Short mmCIF file of C-alpha atoms in Angstrom, two decimals:
data_model
loop_
_atom_site.label_atom_id
_atom_site.label_comp_id
_atom_site.label_asym_id
_atom_site.label_seq_id
_atom_site.Cartn_x
_atom_site.Cartn_y
_atom_site.Cartn_z
CA MET C 1 5.14 -29.30 -1.45
CA PHE C 2 8.90 -29.94 -1.16
CA ILE C 3 9.67 -27.09 -3.59
CA LYS C 4 7.29 -24.80 -1.72
CA SER C 5 8.98 -25.67 1.60
CA ILE C 6 12.39 -24.83 0.17
CA LEU C 7 11.03 -21.50 -1.08
CA ILE C 8 9.55 -20.66 2.31
CA VAL C 9 12.80 -21.53 4.12
CA PHE C 10 14.76 -19.40 1.64
CA LEU C 11 12.48 -16.40 2.14
CA THR C 12 12.64 -16.81 5.92
CA LEU C 13 16.44 -16.64 5.81
CA LEU C 14 16.31 -13.74 3.38
CA SER C 15 13.87 -11.84 5.58
CA ASN C 16 15.97 -12.40 8.70
CA ASN C 17 18.97 -10.96 6.86
CA LEU C 18 16.96 -7.97 5.67
CA ILE C 19 15.62 -7.21 9.12
CA ALA C 20 19.03 -7.49 10.75
CA GLN C 21 20.91 -5.15 8.43
CA ASN C 22 21.49 -1.48 9.10
CA PRO C 23 19.72 1.22 7.08
CA ASN C 24 21.56 2.52 4.01
CA LYS C 25 23.70 -0.61 3.78
CA LYS C 26 23.63 -3.21 1.05
CA ASN C 27 23.02 -6.80 2.10
CA GLY C 28 23.89 -9.04 -0.81
CA GLU C 29 21.75 -7.82 -3.69
CA ILE C 30 19.15 -5.97 -1.64
CA VAL C 31 19.55 -2.27 -0.84
CA PHE C 32 17.73 -0.78 2.16
CA LEU C 33 17.22 2.97 2.53
CA ASN C 34 15.46 4.89 5.31
CA VAL C 35 14.49 8.51 4.59
CA THR C 36 12.56 10.69 7.02
CA PRO C 37 9.78 12.73 5.35
CA SER C 38 11.13 16.02 6.76
CA LYS C 39 14.33 15.50 4.75
CA THR C 40 12.25 15.66 1.59
CA ASP C 41 9.93 18.50 2.67
CA ALA C 42 10.85 20.62 5.69
CA ARG C 43 7.19 21.47 6.33
CA ILE C 44 6.45 17.88 7.34
CA VAL C 45 6.60 17.37 11.09
CA ASN C 46 3.75 14.95 11.76
CA SER C 47 4.24 11.22 11.20
CA ASN C 48 7.90 11.83 10.50
CA THR C 49 9.08 8.26 10.99
CA PRO C 50 11.21 7.11 8.02
CA HIS C 51 10.01 5.82 4.70
CA LEU C 52 11.40 2.39 3.82
CA ILE C 53 12.94 1.84 0.39
CA MET C 54 14.09 -1.56 -0.97
CA TYR C 55 15.50 -2.57 -4.33
CA ASN C 56 18.09 -4.73 -6.08
CA GLN C 57 20.59 -2.57 -7.95
CA GLU C 58 22.11 -5.63 -9.61
CA GLN C 59 19.00 -6.40 -11.65
CA LYS C 60 17.28 -4.53 -14.45
CA GLN C 61 15.18 -1.70 -13.08
CA GLY C 62 11.48 -2.45 -13.19
CA LYS C 63 8.35 -0.72 -11.99
CA LEU C 64 7.89 0.82 -8.56
CA LEU C 65 5.64 -0.68 -5.89
CA LEU C 66 4.15 1.97 -3.59
CA PHE C 67 2.91 0.31 -0.40
CA LEU C 68 0.76 2.12 2.18
CA PRO C 69 0.63 0.77 5.76
CA GLY C 70 -2.55 0.34 7.75
CA THR C 71 -3.69 2.27 10.80
CA GLY C 72 -0.81 2.69 13.24
CA GLY C 73 1.62 1.09 10.79
CA ILE C 74 5.29 2.15 10.86
CA ALA C 75 6.92 1.98 7.43
CA THR C 76 10.24 0.59 8.67
CA LYS C 77 8.39 -2.21 10.46
CA GLY C 78 6.46 -3.20 7.35
CA PRO C 79 6.13 -6.72 5.89
CA LYS C 80 9.69 -7.16 4.62
CA GLN C 81 9.08 -10.76 3.51
CA LEU C 82 6.41 -9.50 1.12
CA PHE C 83 8.69 -6.70 -0.05
CA ALA C 84 11.54 -9.17 -0.62
CA VAL C 85 9.25 -11.12 -2.94
CA ALA C 86 8.33 -7.88 -4.73
CA VAL C 87 12.02 -7.11 -5.25
CA GLN C 88 12.54 -10.63 -6.59
CA GLN C 89 9.69 -9.95 -9.03
CA GLY C 90 11.57 -6.92 -10.37
CA TYR C 91 10.05 -4.05 -8.37
CA HIS C 92 11.63 -1.20 -6.52
CA VAL C 93 9.63 -0.85 -3.28
CA ILE C 94 8.63 2.17 -1.21
CA ASN C 95 6.73 1.66 2.03
CA LEU C 96 5.49 5.18 2.62
CA SER C 97 5.30 6.90 5.99
CA TYR C 98 2.11 8.97 6.16
CA ILE C 99 -0.47 10.13 8.69
CA ASN C 100 -2.56 7.00 9.29
CA ARG C 101 -4.28 7.96 12.54
CA PRO C 102 -7.13 8.48 13.00
CA ALA C 103 -8.41 5.99 10.46
CA VAL C 104 -11.30 6.60 8.11
CA ALA C 105 -13.39 4.01 10.00
CA GLN C 106 -12.86 5.98 13.22
CA ILE C 107 -14.04 9.27 11.73
CA CYS C 108 -16.74 8.39 9.20
CA ARG C 109 -19.24 6.74 11.51
CA LYS C 110 -22.34 7.52 13.55
CA GLU C 111 -23.36 11.20 13.27
CA ASN C 112 -20.48 12.14 10.93
CA LEU C 113 -21.61 9.53 8.44
CA LYS C 114 -25.29 10.22 8.98
CA ASN C 115 -24.73 13.90 8.17
CA ASN C 116 -22.44 13.27 5.18
CA SER C 117 -22.82 10.17 3.02
CA LYS C 118 -19.59 11.10 1.20
CA CYS C 119 -17.56 11.29 4.39
CA THR C 120 -15.19 8.45 3.49
CA GLU C 121 -14.63 9.81 -0.02
CA GLU C 122 -13.82 13.27 1.33
CA PHE C 123 -11.61 11.80 4.07
CA ARG C 124 -9.53 9.78 1.59
CA THR C 125 -9.30 12.69 -0.84
CA ARG C 126 -7.89 14.89 1.91
CA ARG C 127 -5.43 12.28 3.16
CA ILE C 128 -4.22 11.25 -0.30
CA TYR C 129 -4.27 14.50 -2.27
CA GLY C 130 -4.83 17.30 0.26
CA THR C 131 -6.91 19.19 -2.30
CA ASN C 132 -10.22 19.50 -0.47
CA GLU C 133 -11.56 20.87 2.78
CA PHE C 134 -12.41 18.28 5.42
CA ASP C 135 -12.98 19.38 9.00
CA PHE C 136 -12.58 16.12 10.90
CA ILE C 137 -8.84 15.52 10.45
CA ASP C 138 -5.93 17.92 10.86
CA ASP C 139 -3.87 16.76 7.87
CA SER C 140 -2.20 19.69 6.14
CA SER C 141 -2.12 19.71 2.34
CA TYR C 142 1.64 19.06 2.34
CA ASP C 143 1.08 16.05 4.62
CA ALA C 144 -0.92 14.32 1.90
CA ILE C 145 0.25 10.96 0.59
CA GLU C 146 0.80 12.32 -2.92
CA ASN C 147 3.03 15.16 -1.72
CA ARG C 148 5.06 12.88 0.58
CA PHE C 149 5.49 10.38 -2.23
CA THR C 150 6.41 13.00 -4.83
CA LYS C 151 8.92 14.72 -2.56
CA LEU C 152 10.51 11.38 -1.70
CA LEU C 153 10.94 10.49 -5.37
CA ILE C 154 12.51 13.89 -6.06
CA TYR C 155 14.82 13.47 -3.07
CA LEU C 156 15.88 9.99 -4.16
CA ALA C 157 16.48 11.18 -7.74
CA LYS C 158 18.94 13.75 -6.37
CA ASN C 159 20.58 11.70 -3.64
CA ASP C 160 20.51 8.04 -4.65
CA LYS C 161 22.40 7.71 -7.91
CA ALA C 162 22.43 3.90 -7.70
CA THR C 163 19.09 3.83 -9.49
CA ASN C 164 17.08 6.01 -11.86
CA TRP C 165 14.34 7.35 -9.63
CA SER C 166 13.44 9.94 -12.26
CA ALA C 167 11.88 7.09 -14.23
CA TYR C 168 8.98 7.24 -11.76
CA LEU C 169 8.45 10.98 -12.23
CA GLU C 170 6.82 12.95 -15.02
CA ASP C 171 6.62 16.74 -14.98
CA GLY C 172 7.41 16.74 -11.27
CA LYS C 173 4.59 14.33 -10.40
CA PRO C 174 4.43 10.55 -9.96
CA LYS C 175 4.39 8.71 -13.29
CA TRP C 176 1.57 6.41 -12.25
CA SER C 177 1.84 4.18 -15.32
CA GLU C 178 5.19 2.98 -13.93
CA ILE C 179 3.86 2.55 -10.39
CA ALA C 180 1.91 -0.30 -8.82
CA VAL C 181 -0.04 0.63 -5.68
CA SER C 182 -0.73 -1.60 -2.73
CA GLY C 183 -1.44 -1.43 0.97
CA GLN C 184 -2.97 -3.14 3.96
CA SER C 185 -6.24 -2.21 5.72
CA GLN C 186 -6.57 1.61 5.62
CA GLY C 187 -3.57 1.62 3.26
CA GLY C 188 -5.22 -0.90 0.96
CA GLY C 189 -8.23 1.38 0.74
CA MET C 190 -5.93 4.29 -0.09
CA ALA C 191 -4.33 2.25 -2.89
CA ALA C 192 -7.76 1.40 -4.29
CA PHE C 193 -8.85 5.04 -4.10
CA ILE C 194 -5.74 6.14 -6.00
CA ALA C 195 -6.30 3.51 -8.71
CA LYS C 196 -9.81 4.81 -9.29
CA THR C 197 -8.54 8.14 -10.65
CA LYS C 198 -4.93 7.37 -11.67
CA LYS C 199 -4.07 4.75 -14.26
CA VAL C 200 -1.57 2.70 -12.27
CA ALA C 201 0.46 -0.31 -13.37
CA ARG C 202 -1.34 -2.60 -10.90
CA VAL C 203 -3.28 -2.42 -7.63
CA VAL C 204 -3.11 -5.02 -4.86
CA ASP C 205 -5.47 -4.38 -1.96
CA PHE C 206 -4.82 -6.37 1.23
CA SER C 207 -7.98 -6.26 3.39
CA GLY C 208 -8.51 -2.68 2.32
CA GLY C 209 -11.14 -1.44 4.68
CA TRP C 210 -14.90 -1.15 4.67
CA ASP C 211 -16.07 2.36 3.86
CA TYR C 212 -19.77 3.12 4.22
CA SER C 213 -22.09 5.82 2.85
CA ALA C 214 -24.81 4.88 5.34
CA LYS C 215 -25.43 2.17 7.88
CA ASN C 216 -24.89 -1.24 6.22
CA LYS C 217 -24.38 0.40 2.80
CA ILE C 218 -20.88 0.41 1.32
CA ALA C 219 -19.58 3.75 0.07
CA ASP C 220 -20.59 5.07 -3.32
CA TRP C 221 -16.97 5.62 -4.41
CA TYR C 222 -16.43 1.87 -4.75
CA PHE C 223 -18.87 1.91 -7.68
CA TYR C 224 -17.30 4.84 -9.55
CA GLU C 225 -15.75 4.09 -12.92
CA SER C 226 -12.09 3.21 -12.61
CA VAL C 227 -9.32 4.72 -14.74
CA THR C 228 -7.20 1.65 -13.97
CA PRO C 229 -8.60 -1.31 -16.01
CA SER C 230 -10.24 -4.10 -14.01
CA HIS C 231 -7.74 -6.76 -15.12
CA LEU C 232 -5.04 -4.90 -13.17
CA TRP C 233 -6.98 -5.06 -9.89
CA TYR C 234 -6.34 -7.65 -7.15
CA GLY C 235 -7.79 -7.96 -3.64
CA THR C 236 -7.25 -10.20 -0.64
CA TYR C 237 -8.73 -10.77 2.80
CA HIS C 238 -8.60 -13.48 5.44
CA ALA C 239 -11.65 -15.69 5.86
CA THR C 240 -11.58 -15.19 9.66
CA GLU C 241 -11.77 -11.41 9.53
CA PRO C 242 -14.89 -9.98 11.18
CA ASN C 243 -15.43 -7.78 8.10
CA ALA C 244 -14.52 -10.41 5.50
CA LYS C 245 -17.98 -10.40 3.95
CA THR C 246 -18.02 -6.62 3.62
CA ILE C 247 -14.50 -6.51 2.17
CA HIS C 248 -15.54 -9.08 -0.43
CA GLU C 249 -18.57 -6.93 -1.24
CA THR C 250 -16.35 -3.88 -1.80
CA TYR C 251 -14.11 -5.91 -4.14
CA GLU C 252 -17.15 -6.89 -6.19
CA ALA C 253 -18.22 -3.23 -6.31
CA LEU C 254 -14.71 -2.31 -7.46
CA ASN C 255 -15.24 -4.76 -10.33
CA ILE C 256 -12.24 -6.88 -9.39
CA PRO C 257 -12.35 -10.12 -11.44
CA LYS C 258 -13.46 -13.13 -9.39
CA ASP C 259 -10.19 -14.97 -9.97
CA HIS C 260 -8.29 -11.89 -8.73
CA ILE C 261 -9.98 -12.03 -5.31
CA TYR C 262 -8.07 -14.16 -2.80
CA ALA C 263 -9.79 -15.42 0.35
CA PHE C 264 -6.80 -16.42 2.47
CA ASP C 265 -7.45 -19.16 5.02
CA LEU C 266 -4.16 -20.40 6.47
CA PRO C 267 -4.19 -20.74 10.28
CA VAL C 268 -3.50 -17.50 12.11
CA PRO C 269 -0.88 -17.74 14.87
CA GLU C 270 -2.21 -17.47 18.40
CA GLY C 271 -2.43 -13.85 19.50
CA LYS C 272 -2.38 -12.55 15.92
CA LYS C 273 -5.22 -11.35 13.71
CA GLY C 274 -6.36 -12.59 10.34
CA HIS C 275 -6.73 -8.98 9.20
CA SER C 276 -2.95 -8.51 8.92
CA ASN C 277 -2.02 -12.14 8.19
CA GLY C 278 -2.17 -11.72 4.43
CA VAL C 279 0.93 -9.50 4.32
CA ARG C 280 2.86 -11.31 7.07
CA ASN C 281 2.42 -15.04 6.50
CA ILE C 282 5.14 -16.37 4.17
CA GLY C 283 2.90 -19.35 3.53
CA TYR C 284 1.22 -17.05 1.01
CA THR C 285 4.41 -16.60 -1.02
CA PRO C 286 3.01 -18.33 -4.13
CA GLN C 287 -0.07 -16.09 -3.93
CA TRP C 288 2.10 -12.98 -3.40
CA ILE C 289 3.92 -13.81 -6.63
CA GLU C 290 0.60 -14.08 -8.48
CA LEU C 291 -0.75 -10.89 -6.93
CA LEU C 292 2.36 -8.83 -7.68
CA GLY C 293 3.02 -10.29 -11.13
CA SER C 294 6.16 -9.24 -12.95
CA GLY C 295 7.67 -5.88 -12.10
CA TYR C 296 8.95 -5.51 -15.65
#
């Protein structure tokens, strides 16, 4: 307990330092970069708040952690304590700015879901890859997560010589085998959806949503065969979440090993929600380390 307390105090101080520093400045060993999406692709005008990039240029370069915020999430306001732990584990971190409103749960419901059992699958395909037609959101193909992520990596490879960003690219596309994917709520669901069809280094889903194919029936895509092996899958939720039972059900459908499913239960501060507590509460630092594993 004493060791854990020291660790928590250390991370609190580290996080305060990270939050206080200016973008594009180095604070000790941690480098912060903010890059607006339009700098990487001039066509992007929607959800043009900056991406957040964090890494330690003093340590050996490891894998990349791509994190996707939840509905309404701003990348630069993301869970920096969690990201600091990821950097300590050897990762470079990108918290990606993307169109996250409206959310899948706001669109694929009632008549939309009744008329199309694959609504959530088509929604996520459009928002992640931009390769299909989907009438209920206005996302352009170049606004897709994959394009934003790819263009950011290309931009960083050209403009940030402090690290080898090309290591995360292959033939002008993300080299998914060198990339772990994660996210919270809608973003966690996006990470899971990516890992189904791309063989990623790891996937960590924090309360990743509750897609349905019909009333009280979770979406079919959860049951599809995964390209990413099951031993690389991890999922969390908070026991107090209203949808905790459904989230757990989706994790079982995703074939996440039982010991890779974390039911968080630390007290939630007054006025806060259990749904986002898993990425914000530094009391979960030991679990974050387990979930992230080594970035090397």
